[in-house]
XYZ file of C-alpha atoms in Angstrom:
620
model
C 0.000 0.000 0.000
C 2.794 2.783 1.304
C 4.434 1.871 -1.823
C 1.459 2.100 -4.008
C 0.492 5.567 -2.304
C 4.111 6.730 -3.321
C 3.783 5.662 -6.832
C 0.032 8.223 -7.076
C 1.678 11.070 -4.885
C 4.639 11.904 -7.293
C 3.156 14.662 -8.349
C -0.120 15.569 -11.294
C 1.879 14.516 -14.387
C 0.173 12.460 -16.838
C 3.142 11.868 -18.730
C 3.337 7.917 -18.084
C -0.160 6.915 -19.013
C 0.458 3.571 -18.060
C 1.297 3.777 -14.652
C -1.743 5.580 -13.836
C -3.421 2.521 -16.431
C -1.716 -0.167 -13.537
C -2.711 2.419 -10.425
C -6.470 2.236 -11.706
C -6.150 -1.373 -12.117
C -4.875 -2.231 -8.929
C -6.998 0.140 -6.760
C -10.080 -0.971 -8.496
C -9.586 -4.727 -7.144
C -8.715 -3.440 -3.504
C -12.095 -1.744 -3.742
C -14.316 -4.779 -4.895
C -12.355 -6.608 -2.322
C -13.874 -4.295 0.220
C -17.687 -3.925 -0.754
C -16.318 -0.250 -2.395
C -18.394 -1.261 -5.581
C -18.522 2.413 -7.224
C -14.670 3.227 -6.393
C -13.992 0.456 -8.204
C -16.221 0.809 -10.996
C -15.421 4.412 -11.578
C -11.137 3.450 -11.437
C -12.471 0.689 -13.729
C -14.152 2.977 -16.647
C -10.855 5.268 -16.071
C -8.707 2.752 -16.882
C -10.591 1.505 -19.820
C -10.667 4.833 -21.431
C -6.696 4.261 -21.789
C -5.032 2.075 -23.963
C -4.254 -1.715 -22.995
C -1.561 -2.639 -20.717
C 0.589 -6.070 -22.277
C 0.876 -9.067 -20.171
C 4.042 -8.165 -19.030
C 2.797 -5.126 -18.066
C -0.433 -5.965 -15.785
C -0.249 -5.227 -12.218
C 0.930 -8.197 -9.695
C -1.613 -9.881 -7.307
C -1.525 -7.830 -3.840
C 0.993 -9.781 -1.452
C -0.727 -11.435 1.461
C 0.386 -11.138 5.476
C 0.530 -13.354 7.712
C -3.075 -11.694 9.102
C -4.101 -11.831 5.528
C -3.467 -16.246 5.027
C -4.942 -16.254 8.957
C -8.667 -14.333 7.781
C -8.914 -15.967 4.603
C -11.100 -18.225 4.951
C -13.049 -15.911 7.499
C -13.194 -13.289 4.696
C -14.227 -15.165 2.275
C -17.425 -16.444 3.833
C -18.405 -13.072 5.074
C -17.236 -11.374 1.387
C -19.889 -13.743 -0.072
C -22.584 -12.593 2.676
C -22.510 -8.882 1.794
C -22.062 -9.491 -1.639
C -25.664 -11.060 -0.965
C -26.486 -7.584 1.551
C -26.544 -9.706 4.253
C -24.657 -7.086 6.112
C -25.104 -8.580 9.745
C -24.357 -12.315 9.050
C -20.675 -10.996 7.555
C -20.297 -8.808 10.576
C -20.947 -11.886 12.982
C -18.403 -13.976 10.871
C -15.594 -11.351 10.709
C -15.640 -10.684 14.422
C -11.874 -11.406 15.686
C -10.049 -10.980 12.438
C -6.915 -8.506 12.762
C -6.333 -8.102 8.660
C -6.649 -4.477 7.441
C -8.913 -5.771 5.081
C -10.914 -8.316 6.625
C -11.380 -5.392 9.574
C -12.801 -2.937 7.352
C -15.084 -4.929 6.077
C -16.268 -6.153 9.471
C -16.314 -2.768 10.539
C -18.517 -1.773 6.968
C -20.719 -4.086 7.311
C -21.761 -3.018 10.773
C -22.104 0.680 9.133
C -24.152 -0.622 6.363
C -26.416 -2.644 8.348
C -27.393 0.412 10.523
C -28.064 2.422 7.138
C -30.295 -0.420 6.129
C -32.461 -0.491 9.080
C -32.562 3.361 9.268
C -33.995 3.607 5.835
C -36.376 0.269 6.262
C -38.037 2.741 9.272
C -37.552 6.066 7.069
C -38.973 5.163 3.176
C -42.300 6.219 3.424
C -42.123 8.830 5.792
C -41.789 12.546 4.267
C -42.015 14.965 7.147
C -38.832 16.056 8.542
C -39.288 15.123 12.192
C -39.840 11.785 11.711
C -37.043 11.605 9.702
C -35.365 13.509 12.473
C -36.129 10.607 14.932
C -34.769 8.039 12.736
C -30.588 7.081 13.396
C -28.516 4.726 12.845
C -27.634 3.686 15.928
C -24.375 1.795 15.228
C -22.378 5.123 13.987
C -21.596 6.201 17.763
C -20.217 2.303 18.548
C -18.157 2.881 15.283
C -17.078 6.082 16.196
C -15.510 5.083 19.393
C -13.564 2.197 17.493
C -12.567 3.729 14.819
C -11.411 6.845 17.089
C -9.297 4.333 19.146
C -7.943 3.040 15.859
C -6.690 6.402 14.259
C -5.090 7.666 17.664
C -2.853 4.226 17.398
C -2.088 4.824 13.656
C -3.867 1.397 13.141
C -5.852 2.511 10.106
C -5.535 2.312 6.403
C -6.633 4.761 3.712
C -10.048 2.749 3.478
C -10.028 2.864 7.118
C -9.671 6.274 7.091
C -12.355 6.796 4.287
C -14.790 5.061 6.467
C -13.821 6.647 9.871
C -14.748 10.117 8.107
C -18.118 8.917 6.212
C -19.093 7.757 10.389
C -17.865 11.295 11.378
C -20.097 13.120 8.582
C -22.961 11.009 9.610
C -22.780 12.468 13.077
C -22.859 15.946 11.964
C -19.048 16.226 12.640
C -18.147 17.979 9.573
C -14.679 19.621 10.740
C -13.344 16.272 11.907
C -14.640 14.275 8.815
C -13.263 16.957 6.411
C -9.294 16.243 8.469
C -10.411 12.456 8.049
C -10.574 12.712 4.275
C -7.842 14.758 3.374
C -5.673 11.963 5.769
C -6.975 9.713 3.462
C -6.680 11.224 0.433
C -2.922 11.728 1.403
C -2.169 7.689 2.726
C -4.552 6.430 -0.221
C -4.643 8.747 -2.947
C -6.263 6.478 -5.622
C -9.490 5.952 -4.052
C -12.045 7.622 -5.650
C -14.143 7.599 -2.909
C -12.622 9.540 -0.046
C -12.383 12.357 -2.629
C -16.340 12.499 -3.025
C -16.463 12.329 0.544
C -14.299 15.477 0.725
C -16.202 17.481 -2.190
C -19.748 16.714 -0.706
C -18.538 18.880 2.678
C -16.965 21.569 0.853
C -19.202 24.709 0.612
C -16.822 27.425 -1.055
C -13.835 28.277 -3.281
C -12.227 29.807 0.032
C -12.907 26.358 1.650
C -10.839 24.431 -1.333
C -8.132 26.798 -0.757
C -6.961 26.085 2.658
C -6.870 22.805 2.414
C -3.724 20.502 2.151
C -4.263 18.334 -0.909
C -2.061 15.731 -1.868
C -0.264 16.881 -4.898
C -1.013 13.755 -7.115
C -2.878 13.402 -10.577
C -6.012 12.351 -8.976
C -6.500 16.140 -7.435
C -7.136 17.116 -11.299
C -10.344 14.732 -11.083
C -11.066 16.009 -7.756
C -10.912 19.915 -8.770
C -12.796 19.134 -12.211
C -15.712 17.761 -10.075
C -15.740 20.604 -7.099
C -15.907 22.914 -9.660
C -18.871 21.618 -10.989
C -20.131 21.010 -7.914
C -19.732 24.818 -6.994
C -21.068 26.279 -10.281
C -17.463 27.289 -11.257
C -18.453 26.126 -14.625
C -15.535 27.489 -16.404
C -13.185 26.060 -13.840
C -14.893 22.814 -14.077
C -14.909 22.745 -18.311
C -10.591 24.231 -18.508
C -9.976 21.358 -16.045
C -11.742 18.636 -18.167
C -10.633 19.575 -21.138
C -6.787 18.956 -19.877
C -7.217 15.794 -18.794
C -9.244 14.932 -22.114
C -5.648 16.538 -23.697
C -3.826 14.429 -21.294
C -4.851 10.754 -22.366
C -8.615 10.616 -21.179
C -10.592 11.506 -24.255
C -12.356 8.334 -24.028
C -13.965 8.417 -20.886
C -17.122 8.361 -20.464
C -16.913 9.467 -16.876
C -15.634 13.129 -18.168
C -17.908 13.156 -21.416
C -20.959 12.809 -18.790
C -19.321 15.640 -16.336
C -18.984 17.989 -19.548
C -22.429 17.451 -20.128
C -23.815 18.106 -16.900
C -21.291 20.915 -16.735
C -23.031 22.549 -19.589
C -26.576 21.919 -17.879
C -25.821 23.933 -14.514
C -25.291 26.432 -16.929
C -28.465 26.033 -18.749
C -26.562 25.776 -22.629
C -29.297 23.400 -23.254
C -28.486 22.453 -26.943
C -24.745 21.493 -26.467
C -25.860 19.404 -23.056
C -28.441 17.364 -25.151
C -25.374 17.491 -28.486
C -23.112 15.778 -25.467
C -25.807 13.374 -23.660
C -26.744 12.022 -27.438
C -22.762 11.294 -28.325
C -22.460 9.906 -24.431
C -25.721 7.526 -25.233
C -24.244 6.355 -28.543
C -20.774 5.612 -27.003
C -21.995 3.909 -23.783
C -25.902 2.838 -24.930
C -26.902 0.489 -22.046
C -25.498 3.682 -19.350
C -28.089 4.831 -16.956
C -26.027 6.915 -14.943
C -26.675 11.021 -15.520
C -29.900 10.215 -17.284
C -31.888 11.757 -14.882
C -29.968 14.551 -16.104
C -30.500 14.069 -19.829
C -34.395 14.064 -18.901
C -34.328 17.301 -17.566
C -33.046 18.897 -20.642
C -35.689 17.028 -22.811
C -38.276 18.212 -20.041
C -37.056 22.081 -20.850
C -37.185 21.561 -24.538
C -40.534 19.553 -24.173
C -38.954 17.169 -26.549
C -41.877 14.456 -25.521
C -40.962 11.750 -28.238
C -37.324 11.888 -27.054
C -38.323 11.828 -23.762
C -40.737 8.889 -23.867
C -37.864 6.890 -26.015
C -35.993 7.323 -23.217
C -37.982 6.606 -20.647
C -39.051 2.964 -22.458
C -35.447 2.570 -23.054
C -34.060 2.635 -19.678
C -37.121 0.581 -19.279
C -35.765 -2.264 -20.805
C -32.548 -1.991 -19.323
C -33.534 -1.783 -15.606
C -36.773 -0.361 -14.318
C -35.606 -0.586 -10.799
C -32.714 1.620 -10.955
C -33.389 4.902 -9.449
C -32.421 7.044 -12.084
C -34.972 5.301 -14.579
C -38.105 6.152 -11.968
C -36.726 9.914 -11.998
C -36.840 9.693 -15.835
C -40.286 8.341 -15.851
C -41.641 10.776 -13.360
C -40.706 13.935 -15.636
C -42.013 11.888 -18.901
C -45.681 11.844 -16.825
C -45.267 15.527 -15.654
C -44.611 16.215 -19.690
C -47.493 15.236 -19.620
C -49.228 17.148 -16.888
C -50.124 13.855 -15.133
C -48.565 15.535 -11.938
C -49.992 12.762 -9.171
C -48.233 9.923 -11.943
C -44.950 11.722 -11.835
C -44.647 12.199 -7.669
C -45.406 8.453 -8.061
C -42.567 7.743 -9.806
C -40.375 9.696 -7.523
C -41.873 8.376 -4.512
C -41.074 5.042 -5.693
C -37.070 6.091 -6.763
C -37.187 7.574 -3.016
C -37.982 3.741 -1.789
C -35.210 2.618 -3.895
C -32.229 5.228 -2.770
C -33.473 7.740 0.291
C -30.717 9.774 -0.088
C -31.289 10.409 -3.827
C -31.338 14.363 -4.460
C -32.614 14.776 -7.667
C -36.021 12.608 -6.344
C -36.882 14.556 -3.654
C -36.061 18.160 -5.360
C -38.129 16.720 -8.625
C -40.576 15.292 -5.765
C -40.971 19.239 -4.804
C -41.333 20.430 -7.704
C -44.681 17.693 -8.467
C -46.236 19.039 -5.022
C -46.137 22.281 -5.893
C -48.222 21.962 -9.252
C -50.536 20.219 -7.371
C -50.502 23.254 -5.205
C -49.780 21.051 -1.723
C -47.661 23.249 -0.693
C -46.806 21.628 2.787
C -45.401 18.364 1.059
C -43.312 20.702 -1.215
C -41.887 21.918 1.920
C -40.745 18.931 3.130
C -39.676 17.417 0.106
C -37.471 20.270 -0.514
C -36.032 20.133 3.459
C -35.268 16.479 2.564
C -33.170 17.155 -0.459
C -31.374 19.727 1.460
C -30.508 17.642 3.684
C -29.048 15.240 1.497
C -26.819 18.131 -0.526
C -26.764 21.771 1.136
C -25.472 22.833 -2.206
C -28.754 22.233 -3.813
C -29.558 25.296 -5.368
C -33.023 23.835 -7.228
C -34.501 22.841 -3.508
C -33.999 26.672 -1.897
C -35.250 28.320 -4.572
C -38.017 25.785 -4.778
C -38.487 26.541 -0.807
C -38.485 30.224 -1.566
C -41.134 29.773 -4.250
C -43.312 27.690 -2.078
C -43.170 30.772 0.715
C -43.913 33.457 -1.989
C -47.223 31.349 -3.105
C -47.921 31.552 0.700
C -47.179 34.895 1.130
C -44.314 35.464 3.428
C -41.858 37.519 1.924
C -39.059 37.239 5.175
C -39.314 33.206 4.512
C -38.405 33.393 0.622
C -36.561 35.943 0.746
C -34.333 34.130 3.188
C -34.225 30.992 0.356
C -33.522 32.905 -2.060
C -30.704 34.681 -1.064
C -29.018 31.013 -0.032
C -29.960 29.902 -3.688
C -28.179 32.908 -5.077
C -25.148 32.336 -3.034
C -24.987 28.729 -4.112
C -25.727 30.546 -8.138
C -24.674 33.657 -7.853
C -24.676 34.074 -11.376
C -27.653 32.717 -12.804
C -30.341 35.652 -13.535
C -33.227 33.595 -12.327
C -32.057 33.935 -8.455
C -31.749 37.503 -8.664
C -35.110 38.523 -10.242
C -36.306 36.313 -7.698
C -34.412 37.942 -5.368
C -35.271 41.449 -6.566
C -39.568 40.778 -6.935
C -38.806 39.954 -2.889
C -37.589 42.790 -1.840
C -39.970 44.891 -4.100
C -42.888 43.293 -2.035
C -40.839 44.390 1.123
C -41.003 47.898 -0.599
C -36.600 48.028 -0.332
C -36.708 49.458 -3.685
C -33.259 50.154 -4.275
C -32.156 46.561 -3.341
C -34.814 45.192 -5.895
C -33.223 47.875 -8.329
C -29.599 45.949 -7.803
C -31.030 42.651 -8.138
C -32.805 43.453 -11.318
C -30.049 45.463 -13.238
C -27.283 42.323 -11.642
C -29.542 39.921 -13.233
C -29.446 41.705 -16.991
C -25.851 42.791 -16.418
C -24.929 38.510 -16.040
C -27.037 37.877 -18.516
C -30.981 37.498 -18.094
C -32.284 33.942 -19.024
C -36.440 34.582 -19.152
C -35.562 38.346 -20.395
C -37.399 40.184 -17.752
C -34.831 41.664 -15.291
C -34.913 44.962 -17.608
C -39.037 45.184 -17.805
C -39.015 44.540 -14.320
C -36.005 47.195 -13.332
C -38.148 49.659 -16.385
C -41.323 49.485 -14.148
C -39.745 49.775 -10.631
C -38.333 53.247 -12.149
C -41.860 53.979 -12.869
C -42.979 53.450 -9.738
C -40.178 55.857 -8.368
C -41.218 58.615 -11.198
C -37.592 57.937 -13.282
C -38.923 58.334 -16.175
C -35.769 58.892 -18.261
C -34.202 55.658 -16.672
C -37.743 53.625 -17.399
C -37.391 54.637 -20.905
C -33.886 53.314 -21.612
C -34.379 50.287 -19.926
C -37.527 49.319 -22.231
C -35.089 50.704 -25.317
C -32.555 48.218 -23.971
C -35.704 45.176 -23.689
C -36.870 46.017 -26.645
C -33.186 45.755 -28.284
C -32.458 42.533 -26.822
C -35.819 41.097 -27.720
C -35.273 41.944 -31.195
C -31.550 40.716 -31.855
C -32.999 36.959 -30.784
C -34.036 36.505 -33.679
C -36.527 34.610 -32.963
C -40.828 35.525 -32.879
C -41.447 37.975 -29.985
C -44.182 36.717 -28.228
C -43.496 38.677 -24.522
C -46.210 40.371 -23.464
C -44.301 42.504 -21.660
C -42.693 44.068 -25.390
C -46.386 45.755 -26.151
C -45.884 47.308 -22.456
C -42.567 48.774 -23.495
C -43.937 50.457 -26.589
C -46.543 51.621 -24.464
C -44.170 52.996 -22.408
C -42.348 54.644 -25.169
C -45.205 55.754 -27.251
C -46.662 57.793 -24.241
C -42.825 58.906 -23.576
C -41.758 59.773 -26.409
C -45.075 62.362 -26.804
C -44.132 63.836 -23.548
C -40.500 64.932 -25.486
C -42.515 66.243 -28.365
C -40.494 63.592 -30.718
C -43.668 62.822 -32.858
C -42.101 60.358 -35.169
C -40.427 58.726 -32.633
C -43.995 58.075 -30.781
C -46.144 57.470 -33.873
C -43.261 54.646 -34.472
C -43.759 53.334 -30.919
C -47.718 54.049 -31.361
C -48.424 51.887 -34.448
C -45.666 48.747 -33.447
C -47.675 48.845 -30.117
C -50.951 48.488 -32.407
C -49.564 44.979 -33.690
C -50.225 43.556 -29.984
C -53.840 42.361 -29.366
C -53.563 42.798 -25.729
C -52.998 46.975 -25.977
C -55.504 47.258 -29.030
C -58.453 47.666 -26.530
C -56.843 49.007 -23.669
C -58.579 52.213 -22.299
C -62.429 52.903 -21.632
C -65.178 52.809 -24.075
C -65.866 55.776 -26.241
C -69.317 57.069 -25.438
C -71.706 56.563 -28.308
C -71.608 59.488 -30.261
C -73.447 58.642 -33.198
C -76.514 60.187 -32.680
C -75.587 63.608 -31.870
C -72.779 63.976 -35.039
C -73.472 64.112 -38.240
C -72.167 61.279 -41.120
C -69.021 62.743 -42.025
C -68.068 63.659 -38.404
C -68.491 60.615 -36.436
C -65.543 60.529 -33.422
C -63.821 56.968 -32.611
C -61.738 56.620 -29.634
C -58.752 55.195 -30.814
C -58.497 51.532 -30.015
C -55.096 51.405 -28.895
C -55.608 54.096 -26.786
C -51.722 55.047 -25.947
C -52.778 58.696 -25.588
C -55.933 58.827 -23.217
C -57.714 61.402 -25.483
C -56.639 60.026 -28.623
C -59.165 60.544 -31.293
C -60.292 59.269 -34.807
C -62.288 61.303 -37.346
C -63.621 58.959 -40.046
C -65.960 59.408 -43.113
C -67.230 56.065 -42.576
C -69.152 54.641 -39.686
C -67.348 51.129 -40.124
C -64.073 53.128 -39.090
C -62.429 50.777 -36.290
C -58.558 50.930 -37.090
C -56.303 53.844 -35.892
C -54.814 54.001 -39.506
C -57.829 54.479 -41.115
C -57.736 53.219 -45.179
C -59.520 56.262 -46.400
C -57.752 59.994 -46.337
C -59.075 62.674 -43.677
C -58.600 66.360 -43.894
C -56.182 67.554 -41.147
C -58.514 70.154 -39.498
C -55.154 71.561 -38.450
C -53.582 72.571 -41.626
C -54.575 76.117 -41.362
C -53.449 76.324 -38.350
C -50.416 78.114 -36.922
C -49.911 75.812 -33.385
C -48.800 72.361 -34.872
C -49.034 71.073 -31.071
C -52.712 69.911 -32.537
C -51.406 68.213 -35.446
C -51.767 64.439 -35.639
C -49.004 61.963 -35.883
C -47.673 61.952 -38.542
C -49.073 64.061 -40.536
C -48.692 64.250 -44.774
C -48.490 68.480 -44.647
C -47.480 68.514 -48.067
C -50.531 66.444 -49.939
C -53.458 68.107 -47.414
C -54.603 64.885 -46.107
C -54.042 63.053 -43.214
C -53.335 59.158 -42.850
C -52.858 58.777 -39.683
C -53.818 59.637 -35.492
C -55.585 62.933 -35.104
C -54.637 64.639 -31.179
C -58.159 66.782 -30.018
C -57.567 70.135 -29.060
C -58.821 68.949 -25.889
C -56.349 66.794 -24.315
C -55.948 66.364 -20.859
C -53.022 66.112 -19.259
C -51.491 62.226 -18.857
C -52.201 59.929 -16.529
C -49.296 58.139 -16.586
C -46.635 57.381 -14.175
C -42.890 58.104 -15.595
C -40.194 55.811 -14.653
């Protein structure tokens, strides 16, 4: 072991590709020897992704002790017992044995069997205090072993690794973190005491002080933190050199990159990367959970529903496959299906995060609000770093109307995204409801300024200065919407653009700039929800004659905004048939419509009365 630890601690150099091949190998069969079945699957895909070691070249057998020849037997009969999850029967059989190996596995199967039993009395509860009530009561008998253990210097990296998982169970956090770094330094090549470490790391200024082994395996470790702590661009520079370094094949770091791309929401090159992945590696099930979600966003229901009948096939009991079936039924608005499904991946794996926060999401389009609550607690508690469960909590408070309680969630899912636009308009309609205006006014221009996802950080920021009678700021922040609605490129279909012509039509006639609002006036015209807008004309058509008959214009941007038609059937504020201008003759153009043709004597366009009251609108 010492010697094998030297070997991975010389340093992050991937120049000899197949020593790291022989590391993988080797530390992959300590870990199946010890019930470590994901360490040694994910060292396993790592080393496939590189190129095959000769026979001269494969890694020797590890050398038994004299401990080792005395627990065989022992071992084996127990190894075959939790292979089968009899967890307690190997415990009983390894009692006694003094091997490293044969003693972590006693001492793991104890741990295991208390996890079993805890979640045997925990899978259909929901609420928080009974979960609360629930332990596993072997971790404080482990504790005290395994304590005695490490003072003597008795214990082994995977000693180590599980001496820290007991110490995070107990809420220990600063002693577990000092239990995995030990291990990461005396066992550098197992996978597992790494994810131990990133799952209790909260912050970049956490990483930094602590004392890393400086071996290859750190570059894995740093490539998934990063990801883990939305330091996408981190997470993608760090990927991309070990893909440069010899690990272009993995399928492991294809399925990171992917998911690296979905924290940031780039949608199409996360579903480009999951369809490559699923073509490479067809029977994987791992991360599609993940590729569901995108196909949810992009309501891609075919693709979703292959999917779903695919992983099917493969297993229908694997966790991941229920999540991908619940968000095929809530595709499909079948809401109580889809919390089904969920429930039932929750039977399966407790601790799985992306059930529960999925889970909240279910409850709270079927407006129970209470188990949306509790299902987002429970994925908290699984992952702090959740981002998707605190702002789901701080949703679930704003539907129940208490600002303090979501704006408290909201700020923690900003922290944990600090960048994503979504948290801060959140974030910013909060404090607007608390009436702190100029905090909402920071949250709303930081959400444009990082780049706004659902486009309505500026119509939100246009209408607070409204409310605070800015009017010159209101205007260029619905120029600025307007602009970045356009240069999509795609249909506009936001309500909120016929709001900003509105806005700018009304504006813009305040200024005097008459071409300016006749431009904002008739693109305003094209939106069905401001043609109407305004009260109904009185009926005037008894008291005018023919050729006189007054229309309030249907748009109604200006309050006293009115038509004069030679036709009774006149409904459209550009009417098809020429009108006199009533105000040619006259010296004070201030009464001349919109537009007006001076030079042919007719007018095509809005006619202002003489009479117009002053506006009744509030500047921003």
């Amino acid at each position: 072991m010492a010697a094998m630890a030297a070997m991975a601690a010389g340093g992050g150099d991937f120049s000899d590709l197949r020593e790291i091949k022989k590391q993988l190998l080797s530390v992959a069969e300590r870990s199946r020897e010890r019930g470590l079945q994901h360490s040694g699957k994910w060292a396993a895909e790592l080393a496939f992704a590189l190129e095959p070691l000769p026979l001269s070249e494969l890694p020797p057998p590890p050398v038994l002790t004299e401990e080792d020849a005395r627990d065989l037997d022992a071992y084996t009969l127990a190894k075959s017992y939790f292979d089968l999850k009899e967890y307690d029967r190997a415990a009983y059989f390894l009692q006694g044995c003094k091997s490293q190996k044969a003693y972590f596995l006693y001492m793991y199967s104890r741990y295991l069997s208390g996890e079993k039993k805890k979640d045997d009395e925990t899978v259909d509860s929901l609420g928080p205090l009974e979960k609360g009530q629930v332990k596993n009561e072997a971790l404080r008998e482990l504790r005290v072993e395994l304590s005695k253990k490490h003072k003597a210097q008795e214990l082994d990296g995977f000693g180590l690794y599980l001496y820290g998982v007991v110490l995070r169970k107990l809420d220990l956090v600063k002693e577990a973190i000092d239990v995995f770094v030990e291990a990461a330094h005396v066992l550098p090549l197992h996978w597992g005491a790494w994810l131990e470490l990133c799952n209790l790391i909260t912050d970049k200024e956490m990483l930094k002080f602590l004392s890393l082994p400086d071996t290859w395996m750190k570059e894995f470790f740093l490539a998934h933190i990063y990801t883990e702590l939305q330091l996408i661009e981190e997470a993608l520079q760090k990927y991309q050199s070990l893909i440069d370094a010899g690990f272009s094949k993995s399928t492991y770091i294809i399925s990171q990159i992917a998911v690296a791309y979905h924290n940031i929401r780039d949608i199409d090159k996360a579903l480009s990367i999951f369809n490559e992945l699923r073509k490479q590696d067809p029977y994987r099930i791992e991360n599609m959970d993940t590729f569901s979600n995108l196909l949810y966003v992009r309501s891609m229901k075919p693709e979703l529903s292959y999917l779903a009948h695919n992983l099917c096939e493969i297993d229908k009991y694997r966790v991941e496959t229920c999540c991908v079936i619940g968000n095929y039924y809530s595709l499909r608005s079948q809401h109580e299906k889809a919390a089904l499904y969920f429930q039932r991946a929750l039977k399966l794996n407790p601790r799985y995060l992306g059930a529960w926060t999925l889970m909240g999401h279910e409850y709270m389009e079927m407006k129970n609000t209470s188990a949306a609550i509790q299902a987002y607690r429970h994925a908290i508690e699984v992952n702090k770093r959740d981002y998707r469960a605190w702002y789901g909590l701080g949703q679930t408070y704003e539907i129940l109307k208490m600002p303090f309680y979501c704006l408290y969630y909201y700020r923690r899912a900003h922290q944990l995204r600090p960048n994503d636009s979504r948290m801060l308009v959140a974030l910013g309609e909060c404090y607007e409801k608390l009436n702190q205006l100029v905090e909402a006014k920071k949250c709303y221009w930081r959400a444009y300024a990082v780049g706004d996802v659902e486009k309505m950080a500026l119509v939100k920021l246009a209408k607070l200065h409204e409310q605070l009678n800015e009017s010159e700021q209101a205007a260029q922040c619905y120029i600025k919407y307007i602009q970045d609605i356009y240069s999509c490129g795609e249909v506009v279909e936001h309500l909120e653009v016929s709001t900003a012509f509105r806005y700018l039509a009304q504006y813009y006639f305040k200024c005097k700039l008459w071409d300016e609002a006749s431009a904002c006036a008739q693109k305003c015209c094209a939106f069905n929800d401001r043609r109407r807008k305004g009260p109904a004309a009185p009926d005037l058509t008894a008291s005018q004659p023919r050729r006189n008959i007054i229309h309030r214009c249907c748009c109604s941007l200006f309050p006293s905004c009115i038509l004069v038609s030679h036709q009774y059937s006149h409904t459209s504020c550009l009417p098809s048939q020429s009108v006199f201008c009533n105000t040619m003759n006259n010296s004070d153009t201030s009464n001349l419509c919109i537009g007006c043709d001076i030079a042919d004597g007719k007018c095509n366009h809005l006619l202002l009365s003489t009479e117009i009251p002053p506006f009744v609108v509030s500047f921003t």
